Amino acid sequence: MSDFSEELKGPVTDDEQVETSVLSGAGMHFPWLQTYIETVAIGGKRKKDFAQTTSACLSFIQEALLKHQWQQAAEYMHSYFQTLEDSDSYKRQAAPEIIWKLGSEILFYHPKSNVETFNTFADRMKNIGIMNYLKISLQHALYLLHHGMLEDAKRKLSEAETWRHGEKTSSREILINLIQAYKGLLQYYTWSKKKRELSKLDKDDYAYSAVAQDVFNHSWKTSVNISALIKIPGVWDPFVKSYVEMLEFYGDRDGAQEVLTNYAYDEKFPSNPNAHIYLYNFLKRQKAPRSKLISVLKILYQIVPSHKLMLEFHTLLRKSEKEEHHKLGLEVLFGVLDFAGCTKNITAWKYLAKYVKKTLMGNHLVWVQEEWKSRKNWWPSFHFSYFWAKSDWKEDTALACEKAFVAGLLLGKESSWRSKNRPQTIMADSFFLAWMAICMYSLGTGDRLEIPLACLEMLRTSKLDGGWAPVPLE
Amino acid sequence: MDLEEAEEFKERCTQCEAVSWGLTDEGKYYCTSCHNVTERSKEVINSDIIPNAQIKALNRGLKRKNNSEKGWDWYVCEGFQHILYQQAEALKNLGVGPELKNDVLHNFWKRYLQKSKQAYCKNPVYTTGRKPTVLEDNLSHSDWASEPELPSDVNSPFLESGMESQSDVHTRKSLRISKALQSETSVCSGSLDGVEYSQRKEKGLVKMTVPQTLAFCYLSLLWQREAITLSDLLRFVEEDHIPYINAFQHFPEQMKLYGRDRGIFGTESWPNYDDIYKKTIEVATFLDLPRFPDITEDCYLHPNILCMKYLMEVNLPDEMHSLTCHVVKMTGMGEADFLTFDPIAKVAKTVKYDVQAVAVIVVVLKLLFLLDDNLEWSLSNLAEKHNEKNKKDKPWFNFRKWYQIMKKAFDEKKQNWEEARAKYLWKSEKPLYYSYVDKPVAYKKREMVVNLQKQFSTLVDSTPTAGKKSPSSFQFNWTEEDTERTCFHGHSLQGVLKEKGQSLLTKNSLYWLSTQKFCRCYCTHVTTYEESNYSLSYQFILNLFSFLLRIKASLLHEEVSLVEKELFKKKYSVTKKKSKSKKRRR
């Protein structure tokens, strides 16, 4: 916008004289503006109608796809194929990919379409833009997989794998790796099916050795196919997972650990929480020492502080001897509950209630203060609002109790932390009271039961509306 | 010539008994009605001439083969001639008189060839240094040596009798150069002179282009005062009733196109009104044509008749016609001198008949309803009330109701039009390629596209897509029977007019001008049209009409301003204030 207004202002000074004379009336006229508008509208040069209609056609197709009107989409597609013959070489080269994407989408959903139509289309498209041969082959295979045609998919992948045309570029190499890896994945699938068969068979069964042999053969091929891909930076979760499973099966623990460590720690790979989860699960299976597990989860904590493994992480930290781990344990719990998805996680609340109490008893008030400091502004309304108090109480009393206990500890402490001079909001007091009430009630520790009961009564009957009159503490 | 040669043969055809002979390449006779070729060749025949025998010459100019792979020797202008021929045929099929093709267009074309020094002159332009000698050489053993030169009949092109235009160019013996020599220079085009042609740049020369063919067509239509306006012509082109896009695909098989021909004959755009209009004037000036036949009140192109047509088209009351006639009279736009195209006048300009007629209607609408987004609606309220009370009388024209019906019809039409455009298939069955190396690639690609299209057409519902629309100068159809779409032709304007003594006045006494001031600088436009500055009903009416004519709304706005300029000439020169009032008598 700013550029445009700059340009608007610019020439005015030059043409000022002309401007003042023609500015009045509806037939206002700025010669410089006119040319500007014209070049904007037509991009400097008049677009050919061919370009115009084909781009209109494209948007009609997109609209039809969006509305799931496969029939209409196919109709427009019929005309859109002519972009393959576009005289604009740039557009002509881009056309096969666009057509493939649109066409495969249409054929995937179109009621009159079937596997054969899709096959013909894919084979045709493969040969139009050879640049897309591998990509289309891969997607073709995935389509076949989707239709449960495993053997055909495997055959397509093999075909693509052996396809050679022109120079080998780096992007093509990755594609070939990917194709091989998918082939490997299919082999893994067969392998794991065989493995299941094997586990059902008796060792003395005459078929056992044959099946076992089969299993071994497959694993060898698969590992070759997959291992090349997972060395390239990228996210290869299913491949890594199945590869590790096979390595583990044949007892190659070191190999598996190497793969997983590499996948999780190699800096060239994109940050991927699953990599750490796989590694952690693997190490757990291997009964690795606690310190090692903690170090893996520490990284996961940094990437996904809300992950469900964090509770496990907390347990590990709690059991640790180191004091810093204890502090981290508190941080982790608070971290988990920062996320909206975890607000109803009763385990987390239970842990927090216990741990805050333990920390306070362990004379680490500072730790709690530290965590609470950044949260005191929003946790009350996020977790301890009147609404939550009511609904939690109704839906899950146990959860409400845990929350109430935590609230009591935090807010209660909070109010007592406050200096007397600072104005206290009525709100905070009411929260505190309400939660204290539940807390004391649920714990049954209230010395004077009538107060919390009165509060509770107010909560339940919703009398505590907008005003939230403070309930006097006796 | 073939014609005379074939006339000598008068026997009946052994197969169909017709006496209608043409000459084949080998000099043998063939029957034009059943295509039976006789064993007899020209030399053997010696019979009397049969009068009235319908004799047609097979055009053999294009048929000199050098080798079948490379096709015939042909020139760019022959290509254009072929296109013009097809277009003329198409126009004939649309009901235009045959004189257009045989006399008018043919002569315009001959004149063009002469003026651009491509034929009918002593020194045609196709002479590169060494050519003259080669030419003589060639002629001595060419079949063409016997043909007469025709410089004399060019002086009176309009008197010459009609003949198949196709055979014309072949009379240019000077053009016949051996392919052997040419093939070296024209490796980059299928035509002999494709490269030279695209490089040819001379001052004052109007080079033929595909859009130019339409300028020729329009000129001939104008000369014949046919009932086809420029916007009709262009619409017929868009609807594929007149060959234009890929017109080259109907060239004879042996006329190969590639390389430079691609740039010359390939088109990827529909013709544009303004562009063709300018080209028409350009061509007419270049051809140095005399004043065209007068456009009089009984001509289709006269604003009175065109206004009637467009009033019907957009479903407005017939009574408005007398008002449009009045405006036409007051502005002097109905005068033959104003309407008639005269290329040799000082400033050659022709009238955009269709745009002008529509502009007159817009002006009349403005006079009646003001179109300020206010008055037209209050007048509609009056009309509605009146119509409710007097159900038996001729109903008053209700602008609101008209708007509602037209808006719906217009939106539907436009939507269909846009969809049809998006589905338009541009590529010809004969792909154009740059060189022989590209040929297999181009053909393979074409085949792929055809296969893919075939595959996807099976996915489309089997209901046949409504076949090619038959050509019509009307795009909307309003009939009294259709209850959904009220027809307003018979409605009366009583609600908006009032009697005063002998004369009728418009109830509305206000008027606003579409343009206050005309641009006097050297840019091409006269006014600017910024949509948002105008009332919604004015915008709607402009959009509706400009869609009908397939022109930009700004062009129509310009024309409206010009009509107003004529209509309020005095006021324009005296005052420059807004909202002028104008009472008009009927």
mmCIF file of C-alpha atoms in Angstrom, chain B residues 124-327:
data_model
loop_
_atom_site.group_PDB
_atom_site.id
_atom_site.type_symbol
_atom_site.label_atom_id
_atom_site.label_comp_id
_atom_site.label_asym_id
_atom_site.label_seq_id
_atom_site.Cartn_x
_atom_site.Cartn_y
_atom_site.Cartn_z
ATOM 1 C CA PRO B 124 6.017 -7.532 -56.694
ATOM 2 C CA VAL B 125 7.754 -7.232 -53.437
ATOM 3 C CA TYR B 126 9.166 -10.736 -53.352
ATOM 4 C CA THR B 127 12.350 -9.866 -55.094
ATOM 5 C CA THR B 128 15.600 -10.441 -53.411
ATOM 6 C CA GLY B 129 18.771 -9.725 -55.333
ATOM 7 C CA ARG B 130 19.175 -12.852 -57.337
ATOM 8 C CA LYS B 131 15.553 -13.556 -57.885
ATOM 9 C CA PRO B 132 14.787 -12.064 -61.271
ATOM 10 C CA THR B 133 17.179 -14.326 -63.089
ATOM 11 C CA VAL B 134 16.055 -17.355 -61.228
ATOM 12 C CA LEU B 135 12.580 -16.412 -62.073
ATOM 13 C CA GLU B 136 13.081 -16.314 -65.778
ATOM 14 C CA ASP B 137 14.806 -19.624 -65.597
ATOM 15 C CA ASN B 138 12.047 -21.116 -63.731
ATOM 16 C CA LEU B 139 9.268 -19.797 -65.784
ATOM 17 C CA SER B 140 10.556 -21.380 -68.910
ATOM 18 C CA HIS B 141 9.833 -24.802 -67.585
ATOM 19 C CA SER B 142 6.924 -24.037 -65.365
ATOM 20 C CA ASP B 143 3.288 -24.715 -66.125
ATOM 21 C CA TRP B 144 2.533 -21.197 -65.207
ATOM 22 C CA ALA B 145 4.163 -19.456 -68.046
ATOM 23 C CA SER B 146 0.959 -19.258 -69.989
ATOM 24 C CA GLU B 147 -0.963 -17.263 -67.469
ATOM 25 C CA PRO B 148 -1.701 -13.663 -68.186
ATOM 26 C CA GLU B 149 -0.525 -10.818 -66.103
ATOM 27 C CA LEU B 150 -3.315 -8.800 -64.697
ATOM 28 C CA PRO B 151 -2.114 -5.329 -63.956
ATOM 29 C CA SER B 152 -4.778 -3.835 -66.133
ATOM 30 C CA ASP B 153 -7.820 -5.078 -64.337
ATOM 31 C CA VAL B 154 -6.645 -3.805 -61.040
ATOM 32 C CA ASN B 155 -7.540 -0.322 -62.023
ATOM 33 C CA SER B 156 -11.172 -1.182 -61.918
ATOM 34 C CA PRO B 157 -11.386 -3.853 -59.308
ATOM 35 C CA PHE B 158 -14.974 -3.238 -58.475
ATOM 36 C CA LEU B 159 -16.176 -3.994 -61.917
ATOM 37 C CA GLU B 160 -14.521 -7.320 -62.220
ATOM 38 C CA SER B 161 -16.764 -10.289 -62.132
ATOM 39 C CA GLY B 162 -16.791 -12.608 -59.177
ATOM 40 C CA MET B 163 -14.593 -15.563 -59.205
ATOM 41 C CA GLU B 164 -13.370 -17.970 -56.626
ATOM 42 C CA SER B 165 -11.021 -15.867 -54.689
ATOM 43 C CA GLN B 166 -8.798 -18.807 -54.079
ATOM 44 C CA SER B 167 -7.430 -18.936 -57.527
ATOM 45 C CA ASP B 168 -6.374 -15.339 -57.657
ATOM 46 C CA VAL B 169 -3.051 -15.301 -56.190
ATOM 47 C CA HIS B 170 -1.881 -18.016 -58.428
ATOM 48 C CA THR B 171 -1.956 -15.671 -61.301
ATOM 49 C CA ARG B 172 1.096 -14.063 -59.945
ATOM 50 C CA LYS B 173 3.617 -15.729 -62.068
ATOM 51 C CA SER B 174 6.301 -13.650 -60.553
ATOM 52 C CA LEU B 175 5.899 -15.465 -57.359
ATOM 53 C CA ARG B 176 6.725 -18.840 -58.708
ATOM 54 C CA ILE B 177 10.156 -19.623 -57.567
ATOM 55 C CA SER B 178 11.570 -23.043 -57.409
ATOM 56 C CA LYS B 179 11.270 -24.645 -54.047
ATOM 57 C CA ALA B 180 14.799 -25.893 -54.335
ATOM 58 C CA LEU B 181 16.076 -22.402 -54.057
ATOM 59 C CA GLN B 182 13.548 -21.253 -51.565
ATOM 60 C CA SER B 183 13.929 -24.117 -49.204
ATOM 61 C CA GLU B 184 17.273 -22.741 -48.146
ATOM 62 C CA THR B 185 15.861 -19.382 -47.247
ATOM 63 C CA SER B 186 12.609 -20.558 -45.791
ATOM 64 C CA VAL B 187 13.706 -23.365 -43.569
ATOM 65 C CA CYS B 188 11.936 -21.681 -40.682
ATOM 66 C CA SER B 189 8.483 -21.587 -42.127
ATOM 67 C CA GLY B 190 6.129 -23.788 -44.056
ATOM 68 C CA SER B 191 5.213 -20.957 -46.351
ATOM 69 C CA LEU B 192 7.737 -19.735 -48.881
ATOM 70 C CA ASP B 193 7.947 -16.224 -47.525
ATOM 71 C CA GLY B 194 7.093 -16.663 -43.856
ATOM 72 C CA VAL B 195 10.431 -15.345 -42.678
ATOM 73 C CA GLU B 196 10.564 -12.466 -45.111
ATOM 74 C CA TYR B 197 6.979 -11.624 -44.327
ATOM 75 C CA SER B 198 7.501 -11.367 -40.627
ATOM 76 C CA GLN B 199 10.540 -9.210 -41.193
ATOM 77 C CA ARG B 200 8.865 -6.926 -43.652
ATOM 78 C CA LYS B 201 8.565 -3.456 -42.228
ATOM 79 C CA GLU B 202 7.781 -0.577 -44.510
ATOM 80 C CA LYS B 203 6.356 2.737 -43.699
ATOM 81 C CA GLY B 204 2.702 3.022 -44.578
ATOM 82 C CA LEU B 205 2.314 -0.662 -45.210
ATOM 83 C CA VAL B 206 -0.580 -2.408 -43.560
ATOM 84 C CA LYS B 207 0.522 -5.943 -43.022
ATOM 85 C CA MET B 208 -2.036 -8.694 -42.994
ATOM 86 C CA THR B 209 -2.731 -10.310 -39.666
ATOM 87 C CA VAL B 210 -5.463 -12.664 -38.579
ATOM 88 C CA PRO B 211 -7.490 -9.894 -36.887
ATOM 89 C CA GLN B 212 -7.102 -7.925 -40.090
ATOM 90 C CA THR B 213 -9.173 -10.538 -41.908
ATOM 91 C CA LEU B 214 -12.120 -9.482 -39.772
ATOM 92 C CA ALA B 215 -11.486 -5.873 -40.697
ATOM 93 C CA PHE B 216 -11.823 -6.957 -44.319
ATOM 94 C CA CYS B 217 -15.019 -8.830 -43.548
ATOM 95 C CA TYR B 218 -16.466 -5.876 -41.702
ATOM 96 C CA LEU B 219 -15.529 -3.490 -44.490
ATOM 97 C CA SER B 220 -17.348 -5.641 -46.985
ATOM 98 C CA LEU B 221 -20.351 -5.969 -44.715
ATOM 99 C CA LEU B 222 -20.365 -2.230 -44.373
ATOM 100 C CA TRP B 223 -20.069 -1.751 -48.093
ATOM 101 C CA GLN B 224 -22.996 -4.062 -48.641
ATOM 102 C CA ARG B 225 -24.886 -2.442 -45.765
ATOM 103 C CA GLU B 226 -25.607 -5.885 -44.423
ATOM 104 C CA ALA B 227 -27.564 -6.407 -41.227
ATOM 105 C CA ILE B 228 -24.534 -7.429 -39.196
ATOM 106 C CA THR B 229 -22.877 -4.983 -36.861
ATOM 107 C CA LEU B 230 -19.293 -5.187 -35.780
ATOM 108 C CA SER B 231 -20.239 -6.517 -32.367
ATOM 109 C CA ASP B 232 -22.403 -9.169 -34.024
ATOM 110 C CA LEU B 233 -19.531 -10.153 -36.253
ATOM 111 C CA LEU B 234 -17.164 -10.509 -33.321
ATOM 112 C CA ARG B 235 -19.725 -12.423 -31.344
ATOM 113 C CA PHE B 236 -20.195 -14.844 -34.213
ATOM 114 C CA VAL B 237 -16.449 -15.281 -34.236
ATOM 115 C CA GLU B 238 -16.477 -16.008 -30.546
ATOM 116 C CA GLU B 239 -19.314 -18.471 -31.003
ATOM 117 C CA ASP B 240 -17.339 -20.182 -33.751
ATOM 118 C CA HIS B 241 -19.772 -19.406 -36.527
ATOM 119 C CA ILE B 242 -17.066 -17.613 -38.454
ATOM 120 C CA PRO B 243 -13.642 -19.201 -38.796
ATOM 121 C CA TYR B 244 -11.042 -17.194 -36.959
ATOM 122 C CA ILE B 245 -9.221 -19.047 -34.235
ATOM 123 C CA ASN B 246 -7.220 -21.813 -35.841
ATOM 124 C CA ALA B 247 -8.653 -20.887 -39.204
ATOM 125 C CA PHE B 248 -5.486 -22.372 -40.646
ATOM 126 C CA GLN B 249 -6.572 -25.861 -39.764
ATOM 127 C CA HIS B 250 -8.886 -25.867 -42.735
ATOM 128 C CA PHE B 251 -6.047 -25.148 -45.127
ATOM 129 C CA PRO B 252 -5.511 -27.919 -47.619
ATOM 130 C CA GLU B 253 -3.577 -30.836 -46.263
ATOM 131 C CA GLN B 254 -0.545 -29.990 -48.292
ATOM 132 C CA MET B 255 -0.193 -26.440 -47.042
ATOM 133 C CA LYS B 256 2.165 -27.045 -44.198
ATOM 134 C CA LEU B 257 2.527 -24.510 -41.443
ATOM 135 C CA TYR B 258 5.365 -24.264 -38.996
ATOM 136 C CA GLY B 259 8.016 -21.928 -37.695
ATOM 137 C CA ARG B 260 7.233 -18.357 -38.518
ATOM 138 C CA ASP B 261 3.790 -19.268 -39.788
ATOM 139 C CA ARG B 262 2.953 -19.999 -36.208
ATOM 140 C CA GLY B 263 3.354 -16.370 -35.300
ATOM 141 C CA ILE B 264 1.492 -15.223 -38.376
ATOM 142 C CA PHE B 265 -1.496 -17.557 -38.336
ATOM 143 C CA GLY B 266 -1.732 -18.724 -34.751
ATOM 144 C CA THR B 267 -4.191 -16.796 -32.610
ATOM 145 C CA GLU B 268 -4.729 -17.128 -28.925
ATOM 146 C CA SER B 269 -7.176 -14.291 -28.417
ATOM 147 C CA TRP B 270 -10.631 -13.431 -29.542
ATOM 148 C CA PRO B 271 -10.924 -10.258 -31.550
ATOM 149 C CA ASN B 272 -11.373 -7.090 -29.608
ATOM 150 C CA TYR B 273 -13.968 -4.546 -30.666
ATOM 151 C CA ASP B 274 -11.802 -1.472 -30.435
ATOM 152 C CA ASP B 275 -8.907 -3.178 -32.108
ATOM 153 C CA ILE B 276 -10.900 -4.407 -35.092
ATOM 154 C CA TYR B 277 -12.621 -1.049 -35.368
ATOM 155 C CA LYS B 278 -9.284 0.716 -35.645
ATOM 156 C CA LYS B 279 -7.979 -1.864 -38.068
ATOM 157 C CA THR B 280 -11.024 -1.388 -40.250
ATOM 158 C CA ILE B 281 -10.277 2.281 -40.636
ATOM 159 C CA GLU B 282 -6.620 1.553 -41.159
ATOM 160 C CA VAL B 283 -7.323 -0.950 -43.908
ATOM 161 C CA ALA B 284 -9.882 1.264 -45.614
ATOM 162 C CA THR B 285 -7.447 4.160 -45.649
ATOM 163 C CA PHE B 286 -4.677 1.969 -46.917
ATOM 164 C CA LEU B 287 -6.860 0.654 -49.692
ATOM 165 C CA ASP B 288 -7.789 4.213 -50.525
ATOM 166 C CA LEU B 289 -11.437 3.267 -50.797
ATOM 167 C CA PRO B 290 -14.022 5.747 -52.020
ATOM 168 C CA ARG B 291 -16.986 6.863 -49.956
ATOM 169 C CA PHE B 292 -19.121 3.921 -48.929
ATOM 170 C CA PRO B 293 -22.765 3.609 -49.962
ATOM 171 C CA ASP B 294 -24.976 5.917 -47.902
ATOM 172 C CA ILE B 295 -26.492 4.681 -44.676
ATOM 173 C CA THR B 296 -30.066 5.793 -45.001
ATOM 174 C CA GLU B 297 -33.053 5.404 -42.754
ATOM 175 C CA ASP B 298 -33.976 2.047 -44.203
ATOM 176 C CA CYS B 299 -30.581 0.542 -43.504
ATOM 177 C CA TYR B 300 -30.097 -1.824 -40.626
ATOM 178 C CA LEU B 301 -27.172 0.214 -39.419
ATOM 179 C CA HIS B 302 -29.245 3.359 -39.083
ATOM 180 C CA PRO B 303 -29.591 4.229 -35.379
ATOM 181 C CA ASN B 304 -33.384 4.201 -35.567
ATOM 182 C CA ILE B 305 -33.469 0.595 -36.638
ATOM 183 C CA LEU B 306 -30.657 -0.484 -34.375
ATOM 184 C CA CYS B 307 -32.315 1.235 -31.419
ATOM 185 C CA MET B 308 -35.481 -0.719 -32.122
ATOM 186 C CA LYS B 309 -33.484 -3.894 -32.198
ATOM 187 C CA TYR B 310 -31.690 -3.221 -28.935
ATOM 188 C CA LEU B 311 -34.885 -2.056 -27.221
ATOM 189 C CA MET B 312 -36.346 -5.424 -28.065
ATOM 190 C CA GLU B 313 -33.214 -7.183 -26.995
ATOM 191 C CA VAL B 314 -33.206 -5.713 -23.515
ATOM 192 C CA ASN B 315 -36.948 -5.951 -23.049
ATOM 193 C CA LEU B 316 -37.742 -2.233 -22.924
ATOM 194 C CA PRO B 317 -41.101 -0.806 -24.052
ATOM 195 C CA ASP B 318 -41.569 -0.179 -27.755
ATOM 196 C CA GLU B 319 -42.822 3.298 -26.914
ATOM 197 C CA MET B 320 -39.302 4.315 -26.114
ATOM 198 C CA HIS B 321 -38.502 4.069 -29.780
ATOM 199 C CA SER B 322 -40.105 7.392 -30.614
ATOM 200 C CA LEU B 323 -37.913 8.987 -27.957
ATOM 201 C CA THR B 324 -34.758 7.440 -29.322
ATOM 202 C CA CYS B 325 -35.723 8.612 -32.793
ATOM 203 C CA HIS B 326 -36.132 12.076 -31.372
ATOM 204 C CA VAL B 327 -32.701 12.046 -29.783
#
